[in-house]
Structure formats: structure tokens, C-alpha cells
């Protein structure tokens, strides 16, 4: 007796990445985690923790694919492609080991700077533009400065700010470009990112919120969480990961609890539950990346700036104070009032003694 097996239905997924397009035929039951793993394998990405899959909703909103989500249910109606992008930017680009990882981070950062999504001063823009020329064209004698497409090298806001001719811009770029002679493509991209990582908006994910009755922005980035009020360049409050004890949410409220016992909780009102979940996921993801780069089990241990060492000393003093205070470990009664359906808490892990000396 012949046993007929039903052929599993498949779907052709289009995944755009900064460098090309992948066409993958997968089962309609494939999850976000499975497809993401397959894409990383195809591209040769080892440092997968920096990346994620993004899609566009019917309302033209960009959303990140969750690990357990069935991908087919997201794209079958709209037919929109997926995007393999950097989701968590490294705090220090020197911690990136793989060339493909550096290249993808460089391309995405460059695109954000040129488009104006990341603010950059004219002087810094020209310096970054000179590294772009070195990375994409090589040494300065190989560049045709007369036919340069300045809009792909410098931000439009910078080009419009000054009444300079194409020749003037080209001469400024060439003057800086001469200093980079001999740098390889990888070295030029690395130097570009070493400058870009100190820009105020680098790696920051902004979310509109309400804080203390006023409109504000939450900025989640590799070093912690910022609160912006008047502008999105200078934060009013900076909370580094080392001072954050717990993050959790309940419905539209996102709550941050610090290790300082005398500091009240930071409570933010988000517009939707979906946005609240996004803020929570970015917070946990960036904190895991923060711990990964300081863990003994990471690929390579790197030196961290001195200001973080000072923060560690403060953290140890605060930790001793909390340990002596018995009431600090008691559960907060207000947590019981939160909705059991939507409540989700994450107590951020504390570094052990072996990990603390790496900070």
C-alpha cells in the first residue's frame, strides 16, 4: 500500500541586507528565530547578537521580528520584504571581531548619517566623508573628485548649510583624504566608526513617551537609557546600565528601578502596548549586550574607558549599602497591583566579582 505524504507548503522570502538581497524558500511554518539563523549562516555572520530582522506593517511602521513569530503570517498579506539590519549597536567598535560585522555596521551608520537620521556637524561630516572615500575608492590619487556624488558622502543638511561649490567641497574632502593614504578598506571603516560612535545620536533608539506629565523621549542605547525633553541631542537624565536594577512593564507603563534605594522609580506612559514591549525588549537586549562585552566568556576582553571604572566604584558602594539595608530586598507592594495578564518583570543581572574587574 502506497502511503502518500503531503508536501509541505513553502514561501519565498525576500531578505534585504546592506549589500544585496537574499531569496530564501522556506516552510510557511518557519519562525523568526529559525529564519534569522538561516540568514546569518548564508551571510557568514558569526556575531549575530548585533542584528535582527525587520519588517514593515500595513501602516508603514517598521517593526522587529520576534523569535517565536511565524514569519509567513507577517508578510503574506503585504508581500513586503524583510530587512536584515543592525539592531543593537556596539558600545565600542573595537569589540567587533568579524569583518562582515564591521562592514554591515559601517554601511548602516553611514546611511543614517548621510540621511540626517544621526546629527553630525559639518567638520565631522567632512572627516567621515574622507574615510568613506578611502574605504570605497582607496588612496586619494584614485578618486575622480570632479565627478563625486556629494549627496552619497555628506549629509544634505550640511551641503545646504554652506554656499560652497562642488569644487570647494571636493577640495576639503581631498585635503582630509590625503592623510588616510595606505589604509585598507577594513581599517578605513574602523576609523570611520571610531568617530561615528561618539556622535550623540549613535545607536540611540527613540520612543515618544509621557514622563511626569510632560512629553518626552526615551532613548535606549549601548550605555544605558536616556530621557530627552527639549531636544533629542542633549538628554535631561542619563541612566547607565550599571545603575539600573530592574526594568518591567504593565500595559502602557514602562518602569525603571535603580540600585539607589533613595531614588524613586522612573515611570513612563507609552502610547501603545506594542511600543511598551519594544522599549522593554530593546532595554533587555542592550543590557545583555552590555554584559556580553564585559564577560569572561566573550570572544575577546577589551579595555573600557576610565569613566566606567569610576562608575564601578560607585556601584560597589551602593551595593554594600543595599546589602546592609534589609528592607531593600523586600518585594514592593505596588507590583501586586499590576495586571497579571500583561505584567512582565526583568531584574537585570548583577556582575559577579570576576566580571566586575573587567569594567
Tab-separated table of C-alpha atoms in Angstrom:
chain	number	residue	atom	x	y	z
A	1	UNK	CA	0.000	0.000	0.000
A	2	UNK	CA	1.403	3.352	-1.020
A	3	UNK	CA	1.483	5.963	1.648
A	4	UNK	CA	1.030	9.444	0.222
A	5	UNK	CA	2.824	12.172	2.085
A	6	UNK	CA	1.547	15.679	1.796
A	7	UNK	CA	4.144	18.110	0.525
A	8	UNK	CA	4.873	20.896	2.983
A	9	UNK	CA	3.897	24.345	1.761
A	10	UNK	CA	6.734	26.780	1.230
A	11	UNK	CA	7.060	30.509	0.679
A	12	UNK	CA	9.789	32.576	-0.969
A	13	UNK	CA	11.081	35.168	1.472
A	14	UNK	CA	12.993	38.215	0.273
A	15	UNK	CA	15.567	39.463	2.770
A	16	UNK	CA	17.268	42.771	2.010
A	17	UNK	CA	20.613	43.484	3.612
A	18	UNK	CA	23.141	46.265	3.100
A	19	UNK	CA	24.905	44.709	0.161
A	20	UNK	CA	22.270	42.724	-1.684
A	21	UNK	CA	19.124	40.617	-1.490
A	22	UNK	CA	18.670	37.048	-0.308
A	23	UNK	CA	15.909	34.897	-1.780
A	24	UNK	CA	15.102	32.002	0.529
A	25	UNK	CA	12.420	29.373	0.055
A	26	UNK	CA	11.317	28.178	3.468
A	27	UNK	CA	8.380	26.450	5.077
A	28	UNK	CA	5.406	28.659	5.902
A	29	UNK	CA	5.818	27.451	9.489
A	30	UNK	CA	9.306	28.920	9.863
A	31	UNK	CA	9.732	31.132	12.922
A	32	UNK	CA	11.649	34.366	13.267
A	33	UNK	CA	14.490	32.667	15.122
A	34	UNK	CA	14.854	29.909	12.520
A	35	UNK	CA	14.861	32.295	9.563
A	36	UNK	CA	17.260	34.668	11.319
A	37	UNK	CA	19.684	31.797	11.995
A	38	UNK	CA	19.496	30.718	8.361
A	39	UNK	CA	20.194	34.266	7.122
A	40	UNK	CA	23.215	34.574	9.434
A	41	UNK	CA	24.540	31.272	8.078
A	42	UNK	CA	24.098	32.387	4.462
A	43	UNK	CA	25.861	35.711	5.062
A	44	UNK	CA	28.583	34.231	7.258
A	45	UNK	CA	27.636	36.380	10.244
A	46	UNK	CA	29.093	34.966	13.467
A	47	UNK	CA	28.422	37.927	15.785
A	48	UNK	CA	24.673	37.531	15.387
A	49	UNK	CA	23.821	39.374	18.616
A	50	UNK	CA	24.110	42.765	16.899
A	51	UNK	CA	21.476	42.024	14.244
A	52	UNK	CA	17.779	41.416	13.781
A	53	UNK	CA	15.078	41.004	11.138
A	54	UNK	CA	12.792	43.933	10.464
A	55	UNK	CA	9.547	44.202	8.501
A	56	UNK	CA	7.092	46.924	7.575
A	57	UNK	CA	3.479	46.792	8.714
A	58	UNK	CA	0.475	47.742	6.605
A	59	UNK	CA	0.593	51.148	8.323
A	60	UNK	CA	4.183	51.658	7.109
A	61	UNK	CA	5.678	51.168	10.554
A	62	UNK	CA	8.979	49.377	10.954
A	63	UNK	CA	8.834	46.517	13.447
A	64	UNK	CA	11.360	43.917	14.569
A	65	UNK	CA	10.532	40.246	14.135
A	66	UNK	CA	10.136	38.394	17.423
A	67	UNK	CA	11.866	34.985	17.747
A	68	UNK	CA	8.733	32.839	18.081
A	69	UNK	CA	6.623	34.668	15.499
A	70	UNK	CA	5.594	32.815	12.341
A	71	UNK	CA	7.128	34.911	9.564
A	72	UNK	CA	4.575	33.893	6.963
A	73	UNK	CA	1.772	35.499	8.956
A	74	UNK	CA	3.621	38.843	8.825
A	75	UNK	CA	4.377	39.053	5.107
A	76	UNK	CA	1.658	37.035	3.346
A	77	UNK	CA	-0.813	39.949	3.107
A	78	UNK	CA	1.509	42.837	2.315
A	79	UNK	CA	4.148	40.841	0.449
A	80	UNK	CA	6.790	43.218	1.780
A	81	UNK	CA	10.387	42.017	2.069
A	82	UNK	CA	12.284	41.541	5.292
A	83	UNK	CA	15.361	43.530	6.242
A	84	UNK	CA	18.467	42.155	7.926
A	85	UNK	CA	19.755	45.149	9.897
A	86	UNK	CA	21.846	46.120	12.894
A	87	UNK	CA	19.508	46.123	15.884
A	88	UNK	CA	21.976	46.624	18.742
A	89	UNK	CA	24.966	48.842	18.017
A	90	UNK	CA	28.247	48.102	19.798
A	91	UNK	CA	29.314	50.464	22.543
A	92	UNK	CA	32.920	50.276	21.361
A	93	UNK	CA	33.551	49.349	17.725
A	94	UNK	CA	36.899	47.856	18.713
A	95	UNK	CA	34.995	44.949	20.278
A	96	UNK	CA	33.770	43.837	16.844
A	97	UNK	CA	35.941	40.994	15.555
A	98	UNK	CA	34.435	39.912	12.237
A	99	UNK	CA	34.965	41.909	9.043
A	100	UNK	CA	31.424	41.239	7.779
A	101	UNK	CA	30.001	42.588	11.046
A	102	UNK	CA	32.108	45.745	10.812
A	103	UNK	CA	31.091	46.253	7.186
A	104	UNK	CA	27.357	45.987	7.915
A	105	UNK	CA	27.564	48.308	10.941
A	106	UNK	CA	29.593	50.805	8.898
A	107	UNK	CA	27.133	50.826	5.994
A	108	UNK	CA	24.098	51.277	8.223
A	109	UNK	CA	25.745	54.012	10.309
A	110	UNK	CA	26.904	55.817	7.183
A	111	UNK	CA	23.389	55.671	5.730
A	112	UNK	CA	21.913	57.139	8.920
A	113	UNK	CA	24.469	59.962	8.984
A	114	UNK	CA	24.108	60.862	5.300
A	115	UNK	CA	20.299	60.776	5.507
A	116	UNK	CA	20.343	63.038	8.569
A	117	UNK	CA	18.885	60.468	10.964
A	118	UNK	CA	22.059	60.921	13.039
A	119	UNK	CA	23.061	64.545	13.521
A	120	UNK	CA	26.626	65.360	12.555
A	121	UNK	CA	28.499	68.680	12.485
A	122	UNK	CA	29.982	69.894	9.167
A	123	UNK	CA	33.581	69.395	10.328
A	124	UNK	CA	32.917	65.837	11.468
A	125	UNK	CA	30.955	65.153	8.278
A	126	UNK	CA	33.954	66.028	6.111
A	127	UNK	CA	36.241	63.837	8.225
A	128	UNK	CA	33.803	60.929	7.957
A	129	UNK	CA	33.415	61.592	4.240
A	130	UNK	CA	37.171	61.313	3.762
A	131	UNK	CA	37.153	57.904	5.474
A	132	UNK	CA	34.273	56.898	3.186
A	133	UNK	CA	36.367	57.776	0.141
A	134	UNK	CA	39.290	55.755	1.488
A	135	UNK	CA	37.068	52.749	2.224
A	136	UNK	CA	35.228	52.782	-1.106
A	137	UNK	CA	37.819	54.134	-3.567
A	138	UNK	CA	41.210	53.604	-1.976
A	139	UNK	CA	44.053	56.139	-1.853
A	140	UNK	CA	43.335	59.716	-2.929
A	141	UNK	CA	45.052	59.644	-6.379
A	142	UNK	CA	42.477	57.027	-7.486
A	143	UNK	CA	39.478	59.290	-6.832
A	144	UNK	CA	37.837	61.431	-9.505
A	145	UNK	CA	36.939	64.396	-7.302
A	146	UNK	CA	35.327	66.348	-10.157
A	147	UNK	CA	32.552	63.775	-10.548
A	148	UNK	CA	31.984	62.908	-6.895
A	149	UNK	CA	28.384	62.360	-5.828
A	150	UNK	CA	28.495	64.513	-2.705
A	151	UNK	CA	24.950	63.567	-1.648
A	152	UNK	CA	26.127	59.992	-1.006
A	153	UNK	CA	29.058	61.162	1.120
A	154	UNK	CA	27.874	64.223	3.066
A	155	UNK	CA	24.517	64.925	4.783
A	156	UNK	CA	22.098	67.096	2.810
A	157	UNK	CA	21.745	69.455	5.789
A	158	UNK	CA	25.492	70.128	5.723
A	159	UNK	CA	25.535	70.734	1.967
A	160	UNK	CA	22.655	73.203	2.283
A	161	UNK	CA	24.153	74.989	5.275
A	162	UNK	CA	27.072	76.485	3.351
A	163	UNK	CA	27.143	78.218	-0.024
A	164	UNK	CA	30.094	76.221	-1.292
A	165	UNK	CA	30.616	74.938	-4.801
A	166	UNK	CA	31.199	71.317	-5.711
A	167	UNK	CA	34.867	72.162	-6.201
A	168	UNK	CA	35.178	73.617	-2.686
A	169	UNK	CA	33.638	70.524	-1.089
A	170	UNK	CA	35.850	68.239	-3.168
A	171	UNK	CA	38.992	70.115	-2.149
A	172	UNK	CA	38.049	69.879	1.524
A	173	UNK	CA	37.476	66.140	1.203
A	174	UNK	CA	40.730	65.639	-0.688
A	175	UNK	CA	42.726	67.528	1.958
A	176	UNK	CA	41.497	65.090	4.622
A	177	UNK	CA	41.656	62.093	2.310
A	178	UNK	CA	45.400	62.533	1.763
A	179	UNK	CA	46.004	61.857	5.465
A	180	UNK	CA	44.468	58.377	5.164
A	181	UNK	CA	46.736	57.071	2.435
A	182	UNK	CA	47.677	53.439	2.921
A	183	UNK	CA	44.636	52.462	4.991
A	184	UNK	CA	42.897	49.285	3.871
A	185	UNK	CA	39.133	49.114	3.401
A	186	UNK	CA	38.667	47.478	6.809
A	187	UNK	CA	40.933	49.990	8.553
A	188	UNK	CA	39.107	52.932	6.943
A	189	UNK	CA	35.722	51.546	8.010
A	190	UNK	CA	37.054	51.015	11.522
A	191	UNK	CA	38.343	54.594	11.742
A	192	UNK	CA	35.010	55.859	10.403
A	193	UNK	CA	33.142	54.025	13.157
A	194	UNK	CA	35.573	55.176	15.850
A	195	UNK	CA	34.495	58.723	15.035
A	196	UNK	CA	30.809	57.912	14.475
A	197	UNK	CA	30.377	56.077	17.792
A	198	UNK	CA	30.874	59.343	19.696
A	199	UNK	CA	28.048	61.151	17.897
A	200	UNK	CA	25.206	61.995	20.264
A	201	UNK	CA	22.555	60.044	18.354
A	202	UNK	CA	24.664	56.981	17.517
A	203	UNK	CA	22.911	53.728	18.410
A	204	UNK	CA	20.026	55.505	20.159
A	205	UNK	CA	16.501	54.146	19.652
A	206	UNK	CA	13.969	56.881	20.410
A	207	UNK	CA	10.467	56.254	21.736
A	208	UNK	CA	7.892	59.005	22.438
A	209	UNK	CA	6.510	58.864	25.954
A	210	UNK	CA	4.994	60.801	28.845
A	211	UNK	CA	7.122	61.360	31.934
A	212	UNK	CA	5.974	63.311	34.984
A	213	UNK	CA	3.044	64.612	32.941
A	214	UNK	CA	5.240	66.057	30.185
A	215	UNK	CA	6.032	64.871	26.679
A	216	UNK	CA	9.450	63.268	26.494
A	217	UNK	CA	11.567	60.778	24.571
A	218	UNK	CA	13.124	57.594	25.854
A	219	UNK	CA	16.473	56.874	24.234
A	220	UNK	CA	17.802	53.338	24.645
A	221	UNK	CA	21.423	52.910	23.617
A	222	UNK	CA	24.507	50.739	24.303
A	223	UNK	CA	25.453	52.560	27.525
A	224	UNK	CA	22.026	52.835	29.150
A	225	UNK	CA	18.751	54.739	28.923
A	226	UNK	CA	18.411	58.493	28.372
A	227	UNK	CA	15.447	60.783	28.944
A	228	UNK	CA	15.102	63.679	26.495
A	229	UNK	CA	12.842	66.674	26.995
A	230	UNK	CA	13.650	69.749	24.892
A	231	UNK	CA	15.777	68.188	22.167
A	232	UNK	CA	16.993	64.772	21.091
A	233	UNK	CA	20.688	65.594	21.305
A	234	UNK	CA	21.162	66.571	24.950
A	235	UNK	CA	19.453	64.227	27.448
A	236	UNK	CA	17.986	65.583	30.659
A	237	UNK	CA	18.691	62.369	32.570
A	238	UNK	CA	21.181	59.586	31.834
A	239	UNK	CA	20.786	56.172	33.447
A	240	UNK	CA	23.732	53.856	32.861
A	241	UNK	CA	23.154	50.116	32.887
A	242	UNK	CA	25.318	49.693	35.951
A	243	UNK	CA	22.835	51.785	37.981
A	244	UNK	CA	19.683	50.100	36.632
A	245	UNK	CA	18.458	47.233	38.771
A	246	UNK	CA	15.198	46.282	37.054
A	247	UNK	CA	13.037	47.138	34.049
A	248	UNK	CA	9.468	45.934	33.610
A	249	UNK	CA	6.182	46.969	32.076
A	250	UNK	CA	2.475	46.711	32.713
A	251	UNK	CA	0.096	47.611	29.893
A	252	UNK	CA	1.195	51.084	28.743
A	253	UNK	CA	3.557	51.763	31.639
A	254	UNK	CA	7.302	51.156	31.403
A	255	UNK	CA	9.121	51.249	34.745
A	256	UNK	CA	12.814	51.560	35.609
A	257	UNK	CA	14.094	50.744	39.078
A	258	UNK	CA	17.634	51.768	40.031
A	259	UNK	CA	20.044	50.296	42.569
A	260	UNK	CA	19.848	53.521	44.591
A	261	UNK	CA	17.379	52.969	47.424
A	262	UNK	CA	16.608	56.665	47.890
A	263	UNK	CA	15.815	57.223	44.195
A	264	UNK	CA	12.147	56.798	43.177
A	265	UNK	CA	11.146	54.642	40.241
A	266	UNK	CA	11.055	56.131	36.758
A	267	UNK	CA	7.571	55.539	35.345
A	268	UNK	CA	6.821	56.270	31.682
A	269	UNK	CA	3.472	56.164	29.882
A	270	UNK	CA	3.738	54.782	26.353
A	271	UNK	CA	1.158	55.189	23.595
A	272	UNK	CA	0.502	51.510	22.920
A	273	UNK	CA	1.219	48.129	24.440
A	274	UNK	CA	3.216	47.210	21.334
A	275	UNK	CA	5.521	50.185	21.858
A	276	UNK	CA	5.894	49.316	25.537
A	277	UNK	CA	7.016	45.824	24.583
A	278	UNK	CA	9.501	47.253	22.092
A	279	UNK	CA	11.022	49.501	24.753
A	280	UNK	CA	11.266	46.541	27.116
A	281	UNK	CA	12.872	44.281	24.500
A	282	UNK	CA	15.422	46.924	23.484
A	283	UNK	CA	16.311	47.529	27.130
A	284	UNK	CA	16.869	43.852	27.855
A	285	UNK	CA	18.704	43.320	24.555
A	286	UNK	CA	21.111	46.206	25.057
A	287	UNK	CA	21.744	45.177	28.658
A	288	UNK	CA	22.575	41.632	27.571
A	289	UNK	CA	24.998	43.102	25.029
A	290	UNK	CA	26.480	45.255	27.795
A	291	UNK	CA	27.120	42.147	29.902
A	292	UNK	CA	28.384	40.120	26.949
A	293	UNK	CA	31.135	42.620	26.172
A	294	UNK	CA	32.278	42.504	29.800
A	295	UNK	CA	32.029	38.763	30.310
A	296	UNK	CA	34.955	36.385	30.598
A	297	UNK	CA	33.195	34.107	28.116
A	298	UNK	CA	33.213	36.683	25.323
A	299	UNK	CA	35.468	36.247	22.292
A	300	UNK	CA	37.931	38.870	23.443
A	301	UNK	CA	38.295	41.093	26.511
A	302	UNK	CA	38.862	44.766	25.791
A	303	UNK	CA	39.798	47.762	27.880
A	304	UNK	CA	36.946	50.058	28.861
A	305	UNK	CA	37.172	53.860	29.307
A	306	UNK	CA	38.191	55.176	32.720
A	307	UNK	CA	34.833	56.828	33.427
A	308	UNK	CA	33.236	53.364	33.594
A	309	UNK	CA	35.828	52.353	36.206
A	310	UNK	CA	34.695	55.237	38.372
A	311	UNK	CA	31.090	54.096	37.965
A	312	UNK	CA	32.079	50.624	39.161
A	313	UNK	CA	33.467	52.046	42.397
A	314	UNK	CA	30.194	53.892	42.968
A	315	UNK	CA	28.282	50.724	42.146
A	316	UNK	CA	30.207	48.735	44.777
A	317	UNK	CA	29.481	51.375	47.424
A	318	UNK	CA	25.791	51.371	46.561
A	319	UNK	CA	25.671	47.559	46.547
A	320	UNK	CA	27.140	47.409	50.060
A	321	UNK	CA	24.550	49.919	51.246
A	322	UNK	CA	21.722	47.847	49.777
A	323	UNK	CA	23.028	44.632	51.334
A	324	UNK	CA	23.047	46.265	54.763
A	325	UNK	CA	19.506	47.511	54.333
A	326	UNK	CA	17.168	44.580	54.972
A	327	UNK	CA	14.150	46.388	53.614
A	328	UNK	CA	15.786	46.788	50.220
A	329	UNK	CA	15.268	43.110	49.426
A	330	UNK	CA	11.592	43.109	50.409
A	331	UNK	CA	9.148	42.861	47.474
A	332	UNK	CA	7.460	46.087	46.503
A	333	UNK	CA	3.737	46.007	47.249
A	334	UNK	CA	2.873	48.118	44.210
A	335	UNK	CA	3.916	45.260	41.891
A	336	UNK	CA	0.902	43.251	43.084
A	337	UNK	CA	-1.489	45.862	41.709
A	338	UNK	CA	-0.256	45.445	38.147
A	339	UNK	CA	-2.290	43.459	35.659
A	340	UNK	CA	-1.285	39.799	35.811
A	341	UNK	CA	-2.035	39.417	32.131
A	342	UNK	CA	0.453	41.972	30.857
A	343	UNK	CA	2.897	42.242	33.736
A	344	UNK	CA	6.444	41.298	32.866
A	345	UNK	CA	9.490	41.929	35.045
A	346	UNK	CA	13.140	41.510	34.364
A	347	UNK	CA	15.653	42.037	37.126
A	348	UNK	CA	18.863	42.874	35.357
A	349	UNK	CA	21.644	40.506	36.443
A	350	UNK	CA	24.415	41.908	38.599
A	351	UNK	CA	28.004	41.356	37.535
A	352	UNK	CA	29.929	38.865	39.628
A	353	UNK	CA	33.355	39.570	41.123
A	354	UNK	CA	35.237	38.134	38.138
A	355	UNK	CA	33.262	40.288	35.697
A	356	UNK	CA	33.346	43.494	37.754
A	357	UNK	CA	37.086	43.973	37.433
A	358	UNK	CA	36.730	43.977	33.639
A	359	UNK	CA	34.616	47.129	33.678
